[in-house]
mmCIF file of C-alpha atoms in Angstrom:
data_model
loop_
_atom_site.group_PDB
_atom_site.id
_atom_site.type_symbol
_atom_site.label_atom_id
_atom_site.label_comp_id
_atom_site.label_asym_id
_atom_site.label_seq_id
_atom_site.Cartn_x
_atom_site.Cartn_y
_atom_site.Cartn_z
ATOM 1 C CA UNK A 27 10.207 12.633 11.834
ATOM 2 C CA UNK A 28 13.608 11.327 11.960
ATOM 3 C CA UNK A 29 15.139 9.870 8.975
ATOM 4 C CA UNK A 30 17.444 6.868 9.983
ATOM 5 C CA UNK A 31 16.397 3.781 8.916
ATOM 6 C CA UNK A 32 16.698 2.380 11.926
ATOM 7 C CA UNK A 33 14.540 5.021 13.679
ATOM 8 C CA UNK A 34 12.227 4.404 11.179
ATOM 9 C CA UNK A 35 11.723 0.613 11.520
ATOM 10 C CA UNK A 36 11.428 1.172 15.144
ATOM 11 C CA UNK A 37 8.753 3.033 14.711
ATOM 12 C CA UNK A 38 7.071 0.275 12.294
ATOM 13 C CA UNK A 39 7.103 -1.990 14.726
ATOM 14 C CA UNK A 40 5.248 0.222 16.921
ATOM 15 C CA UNK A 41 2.921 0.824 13.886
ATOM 16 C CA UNK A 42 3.595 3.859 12.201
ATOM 17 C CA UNK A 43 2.065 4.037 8.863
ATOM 18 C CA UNK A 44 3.567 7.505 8.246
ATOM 19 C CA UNK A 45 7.358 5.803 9.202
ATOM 20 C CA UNK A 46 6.542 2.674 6.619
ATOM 21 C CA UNK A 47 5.753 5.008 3.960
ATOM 22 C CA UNK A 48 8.741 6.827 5.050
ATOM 23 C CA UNK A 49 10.548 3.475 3.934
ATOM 24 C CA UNK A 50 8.479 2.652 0.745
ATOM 25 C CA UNK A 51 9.641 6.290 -0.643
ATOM 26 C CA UNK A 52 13.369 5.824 0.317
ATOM 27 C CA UNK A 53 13.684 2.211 -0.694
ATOM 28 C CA UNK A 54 11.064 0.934 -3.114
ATOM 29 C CA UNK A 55 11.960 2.599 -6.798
ATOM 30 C CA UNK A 56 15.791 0.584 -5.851
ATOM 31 C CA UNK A 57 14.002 -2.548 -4.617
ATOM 32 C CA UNK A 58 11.550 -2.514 -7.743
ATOM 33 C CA UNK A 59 14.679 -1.984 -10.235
ATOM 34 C CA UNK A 60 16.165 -5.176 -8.776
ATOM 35 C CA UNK A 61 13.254 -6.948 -8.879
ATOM 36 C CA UNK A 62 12.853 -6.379 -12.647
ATOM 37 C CA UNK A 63 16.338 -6.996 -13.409
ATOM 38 C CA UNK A 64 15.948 -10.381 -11.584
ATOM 39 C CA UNK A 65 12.557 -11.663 -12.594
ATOM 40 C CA UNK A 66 12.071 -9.623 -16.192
ATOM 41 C CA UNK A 67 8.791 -8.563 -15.727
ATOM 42 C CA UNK A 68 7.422 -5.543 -14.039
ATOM 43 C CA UNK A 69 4.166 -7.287 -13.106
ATOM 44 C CA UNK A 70 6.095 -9.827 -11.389
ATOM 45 C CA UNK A 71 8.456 -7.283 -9.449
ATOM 46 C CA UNK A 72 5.478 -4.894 -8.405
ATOM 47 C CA UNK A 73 4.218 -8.455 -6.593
ATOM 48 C CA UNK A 74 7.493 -9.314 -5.036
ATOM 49 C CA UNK A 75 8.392 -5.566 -3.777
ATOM 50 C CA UNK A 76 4.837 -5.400 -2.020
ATOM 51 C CA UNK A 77 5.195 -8.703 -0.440
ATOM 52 C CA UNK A 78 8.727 -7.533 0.857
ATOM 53 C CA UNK A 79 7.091 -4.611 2.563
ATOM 54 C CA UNK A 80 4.035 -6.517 3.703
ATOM 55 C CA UNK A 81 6.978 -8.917 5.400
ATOM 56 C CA UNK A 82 8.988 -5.674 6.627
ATOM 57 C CA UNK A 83 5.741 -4.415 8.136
ATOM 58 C CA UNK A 84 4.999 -8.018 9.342
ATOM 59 C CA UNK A 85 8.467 -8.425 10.892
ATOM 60 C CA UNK A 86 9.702 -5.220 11.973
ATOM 61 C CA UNK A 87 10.085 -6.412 15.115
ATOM 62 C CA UNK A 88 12.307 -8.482 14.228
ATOM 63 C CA UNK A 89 14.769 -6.256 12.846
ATOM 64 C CA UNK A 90 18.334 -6.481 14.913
ATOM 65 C CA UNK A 91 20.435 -3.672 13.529
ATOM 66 C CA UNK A 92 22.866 -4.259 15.989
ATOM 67 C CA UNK A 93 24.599 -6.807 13.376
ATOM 68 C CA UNK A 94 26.136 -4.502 11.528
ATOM 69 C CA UNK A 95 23.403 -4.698 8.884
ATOM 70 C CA UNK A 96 21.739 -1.632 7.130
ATOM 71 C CA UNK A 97 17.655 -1.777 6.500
ATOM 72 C CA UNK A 98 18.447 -1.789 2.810
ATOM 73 C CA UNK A 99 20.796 -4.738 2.862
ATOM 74 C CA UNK A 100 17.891 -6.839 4.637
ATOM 75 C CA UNK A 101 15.470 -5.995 2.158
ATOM 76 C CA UNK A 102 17.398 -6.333 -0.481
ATOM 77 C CA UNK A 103 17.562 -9.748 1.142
ATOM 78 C CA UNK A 104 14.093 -10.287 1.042
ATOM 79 C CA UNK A 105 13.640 -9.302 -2.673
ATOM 80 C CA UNK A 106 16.344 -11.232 -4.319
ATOM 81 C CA UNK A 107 15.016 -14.759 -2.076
ATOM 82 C CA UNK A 108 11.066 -13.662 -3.364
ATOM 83 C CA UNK A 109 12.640 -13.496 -6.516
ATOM 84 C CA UNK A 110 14.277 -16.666 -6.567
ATOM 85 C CA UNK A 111 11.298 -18.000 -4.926
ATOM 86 C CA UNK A 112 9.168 -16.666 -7.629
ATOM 87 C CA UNK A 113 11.703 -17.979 -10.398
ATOM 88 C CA UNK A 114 11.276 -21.806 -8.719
ATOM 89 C CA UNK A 115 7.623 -21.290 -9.337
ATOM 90 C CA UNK A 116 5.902 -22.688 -12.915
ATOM 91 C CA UNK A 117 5.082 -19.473 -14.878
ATOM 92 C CA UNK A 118 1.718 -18.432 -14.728
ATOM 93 C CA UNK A 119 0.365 -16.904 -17.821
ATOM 94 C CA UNK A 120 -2.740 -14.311 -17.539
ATOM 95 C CA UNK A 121 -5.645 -15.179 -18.662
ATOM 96 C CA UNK A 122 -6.460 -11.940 -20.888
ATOM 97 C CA UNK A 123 -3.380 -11.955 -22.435
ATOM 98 C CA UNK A 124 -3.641 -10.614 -26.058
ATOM 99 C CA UNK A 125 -1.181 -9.402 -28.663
ATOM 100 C CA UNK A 126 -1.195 -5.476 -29.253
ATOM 101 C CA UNK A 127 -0.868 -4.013 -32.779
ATOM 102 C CA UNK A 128 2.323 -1.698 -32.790
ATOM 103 C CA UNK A 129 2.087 1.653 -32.134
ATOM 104 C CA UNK A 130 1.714 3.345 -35.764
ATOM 105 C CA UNK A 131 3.377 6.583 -34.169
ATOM 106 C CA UNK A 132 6.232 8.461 -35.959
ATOM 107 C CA UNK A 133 8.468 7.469 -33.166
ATOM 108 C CA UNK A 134 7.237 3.753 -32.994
ATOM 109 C CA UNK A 135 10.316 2.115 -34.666
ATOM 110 C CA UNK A 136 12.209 3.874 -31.720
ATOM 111 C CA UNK A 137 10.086 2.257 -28.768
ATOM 112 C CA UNK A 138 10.115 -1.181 -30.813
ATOM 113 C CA UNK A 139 13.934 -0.688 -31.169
ATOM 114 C CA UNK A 140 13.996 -0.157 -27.270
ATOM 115 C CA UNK A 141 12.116 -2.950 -25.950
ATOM 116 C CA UNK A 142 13.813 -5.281 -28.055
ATOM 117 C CA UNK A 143 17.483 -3.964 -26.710
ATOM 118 C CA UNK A 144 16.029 -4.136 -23.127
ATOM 119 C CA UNK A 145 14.633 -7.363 -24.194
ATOM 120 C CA UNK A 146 17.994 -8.855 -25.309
ATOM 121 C CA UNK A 147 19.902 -7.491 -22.635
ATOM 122 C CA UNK A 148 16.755 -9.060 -19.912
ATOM 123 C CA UNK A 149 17.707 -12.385 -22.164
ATOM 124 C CA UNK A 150 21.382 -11.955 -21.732
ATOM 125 C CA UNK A 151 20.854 -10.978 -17.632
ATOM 126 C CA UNK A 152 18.397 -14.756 -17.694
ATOM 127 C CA UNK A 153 21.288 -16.234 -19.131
ATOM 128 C CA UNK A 154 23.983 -16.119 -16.472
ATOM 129 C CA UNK A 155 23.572 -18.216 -13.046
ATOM 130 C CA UNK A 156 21.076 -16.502 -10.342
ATOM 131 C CA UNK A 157 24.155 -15.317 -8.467
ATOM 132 C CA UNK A 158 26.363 -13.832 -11.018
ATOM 133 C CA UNK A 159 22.576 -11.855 -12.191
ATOM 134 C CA UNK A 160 21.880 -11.046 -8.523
ATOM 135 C CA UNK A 161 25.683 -9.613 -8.317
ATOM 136 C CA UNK A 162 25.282 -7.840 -11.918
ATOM 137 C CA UNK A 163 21.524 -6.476 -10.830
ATOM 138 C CA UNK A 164 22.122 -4.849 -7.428
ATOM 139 C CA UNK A 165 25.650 -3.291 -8.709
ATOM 140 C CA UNK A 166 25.095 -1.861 -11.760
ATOM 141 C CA UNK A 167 21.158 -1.974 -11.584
ATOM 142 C CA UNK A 168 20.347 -1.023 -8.187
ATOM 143 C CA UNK A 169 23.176 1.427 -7.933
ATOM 144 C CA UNK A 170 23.855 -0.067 -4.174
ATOM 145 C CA UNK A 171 27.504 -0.272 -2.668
ATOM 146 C CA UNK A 172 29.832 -3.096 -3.318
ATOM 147 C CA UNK A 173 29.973 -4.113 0.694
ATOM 148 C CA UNK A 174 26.102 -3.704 0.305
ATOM 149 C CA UNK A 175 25.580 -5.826 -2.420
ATOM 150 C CA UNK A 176 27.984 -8.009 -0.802
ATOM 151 C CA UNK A 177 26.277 -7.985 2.722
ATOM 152 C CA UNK A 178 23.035 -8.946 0.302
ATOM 153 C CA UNK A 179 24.148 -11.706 -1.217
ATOM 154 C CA UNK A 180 26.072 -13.364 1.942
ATOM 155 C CA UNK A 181 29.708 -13.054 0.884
ATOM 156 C CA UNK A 182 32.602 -10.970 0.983
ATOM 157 C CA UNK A 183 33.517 -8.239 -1.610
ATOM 158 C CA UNK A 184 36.391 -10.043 -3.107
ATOM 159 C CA UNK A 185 34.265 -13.010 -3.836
ATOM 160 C CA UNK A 186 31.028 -10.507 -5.120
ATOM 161 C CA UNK A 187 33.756 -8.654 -7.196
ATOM 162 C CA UNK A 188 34.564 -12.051 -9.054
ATOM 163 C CA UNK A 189 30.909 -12.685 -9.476
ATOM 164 C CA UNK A 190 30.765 -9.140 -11.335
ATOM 165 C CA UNK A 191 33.766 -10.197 -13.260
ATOM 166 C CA UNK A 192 32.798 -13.671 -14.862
ATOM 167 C CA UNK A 193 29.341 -11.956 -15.281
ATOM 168 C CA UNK A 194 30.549 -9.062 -17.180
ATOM 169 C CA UNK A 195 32.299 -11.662 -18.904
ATOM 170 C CA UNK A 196 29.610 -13.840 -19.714
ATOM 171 C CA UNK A 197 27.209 -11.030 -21.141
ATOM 172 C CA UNK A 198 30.373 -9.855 -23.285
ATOM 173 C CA UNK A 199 30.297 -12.982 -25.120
ATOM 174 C CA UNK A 200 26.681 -13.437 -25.062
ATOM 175 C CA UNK A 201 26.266 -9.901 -27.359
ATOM 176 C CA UNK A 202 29.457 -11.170 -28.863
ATOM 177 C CA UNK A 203 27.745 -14.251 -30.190
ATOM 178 C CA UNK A 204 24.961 -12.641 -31.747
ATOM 179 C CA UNK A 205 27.184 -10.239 -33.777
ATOM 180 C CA UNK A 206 26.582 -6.969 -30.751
ATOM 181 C CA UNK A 207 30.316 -6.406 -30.813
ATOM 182 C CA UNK A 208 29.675 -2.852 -29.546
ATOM 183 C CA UNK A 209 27.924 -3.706 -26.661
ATOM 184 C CA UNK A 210 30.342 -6.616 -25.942
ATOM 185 C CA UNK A 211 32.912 -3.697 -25.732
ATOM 186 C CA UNK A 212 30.903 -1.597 -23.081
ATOM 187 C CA UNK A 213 30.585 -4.522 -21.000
#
């Protein structure tokens, strides 16, 4: 089986199961990081990433590469607007939601330290406008191209480059404020 992504969504669209999984290997763990960096939750991303690939199974038809465009850029695409769609949404809280004791494990104070740093920096990432986290997410979280993440967002590099800027800028003085001069500095 060929491995160009264009091949490959060809080949969807003539429904190839073996080709779509082809494209959930390659490209889901990246489109699932970006959807958790955008919505904060991995319950929430896991729903948005499958509904992208329902819609890239759905639509493969569709697909025009002779734009320029790379399969990834698209479904980026499709991820960061189900995100934004998702963020536009009232939260819905789940029903059998219950507060777990902490784990009494020797390494416990570790994992507790660790979600709450991922939890300040997913508070820090909420913080900052939907395109300066969108920028921040598929650059330094999605480890995708700067004309990629560009080409995602609908803009030029210069203009995604001073979205990274005032966003690197805006975290550094969010840990700043809170007395995190040390990740201020990394940032």
């Amino acid at each position: 089986m060929t491995t160009d992504d264009t091949a490959l969504l060809a080949a969807v669209a003539n429904g190839d199961h073996g080709a779509f999984s082809t494209l959930m290997d390659r490209h889901g763990p990246r489109a699932l990081a970006l959807a958790i960096r955008m919505t904060g939750t991995r319950q929430d991303a896991e729903d948005i990433v499958q509904e992208a690939f329902l819609r890239v199974w759905r639509h493969a038809g569709r697909w025009d590469p002779s734009g320029g465009a790379r399969f990834s850029t698209w479904l980026y695409r499709i991820v960061l607007n189900l995100c934004l769609d998702r963020k536009r949404r009232a939260p819905m809280a789940p029903l059998d939601e219950i507060a777990e004791p902490e784990d009494p494990s020797p390494d416990g104070l570790q994992q507790y330290s660790g979600e709450q740093a991922r939890g300040l920096v997913q508070e820090a990432l909420e913080s900052l406008p939907e395109r300066q986290r969108a920028a921040l997410a598929l650059c330094y979280f999605g480890n995708v191209s700067g004309q990629e993440a560009a080409d995602s967002l609908e803009m030029s590099v210069s203009a995604l480059e001073s979205l990274l800027v005032r966003g690197r800028r805006a975290l550094r003085t969010f840990f700043t404020k809170r007395g995190l001069n040390r990740l201020g500095d990394v940032l």
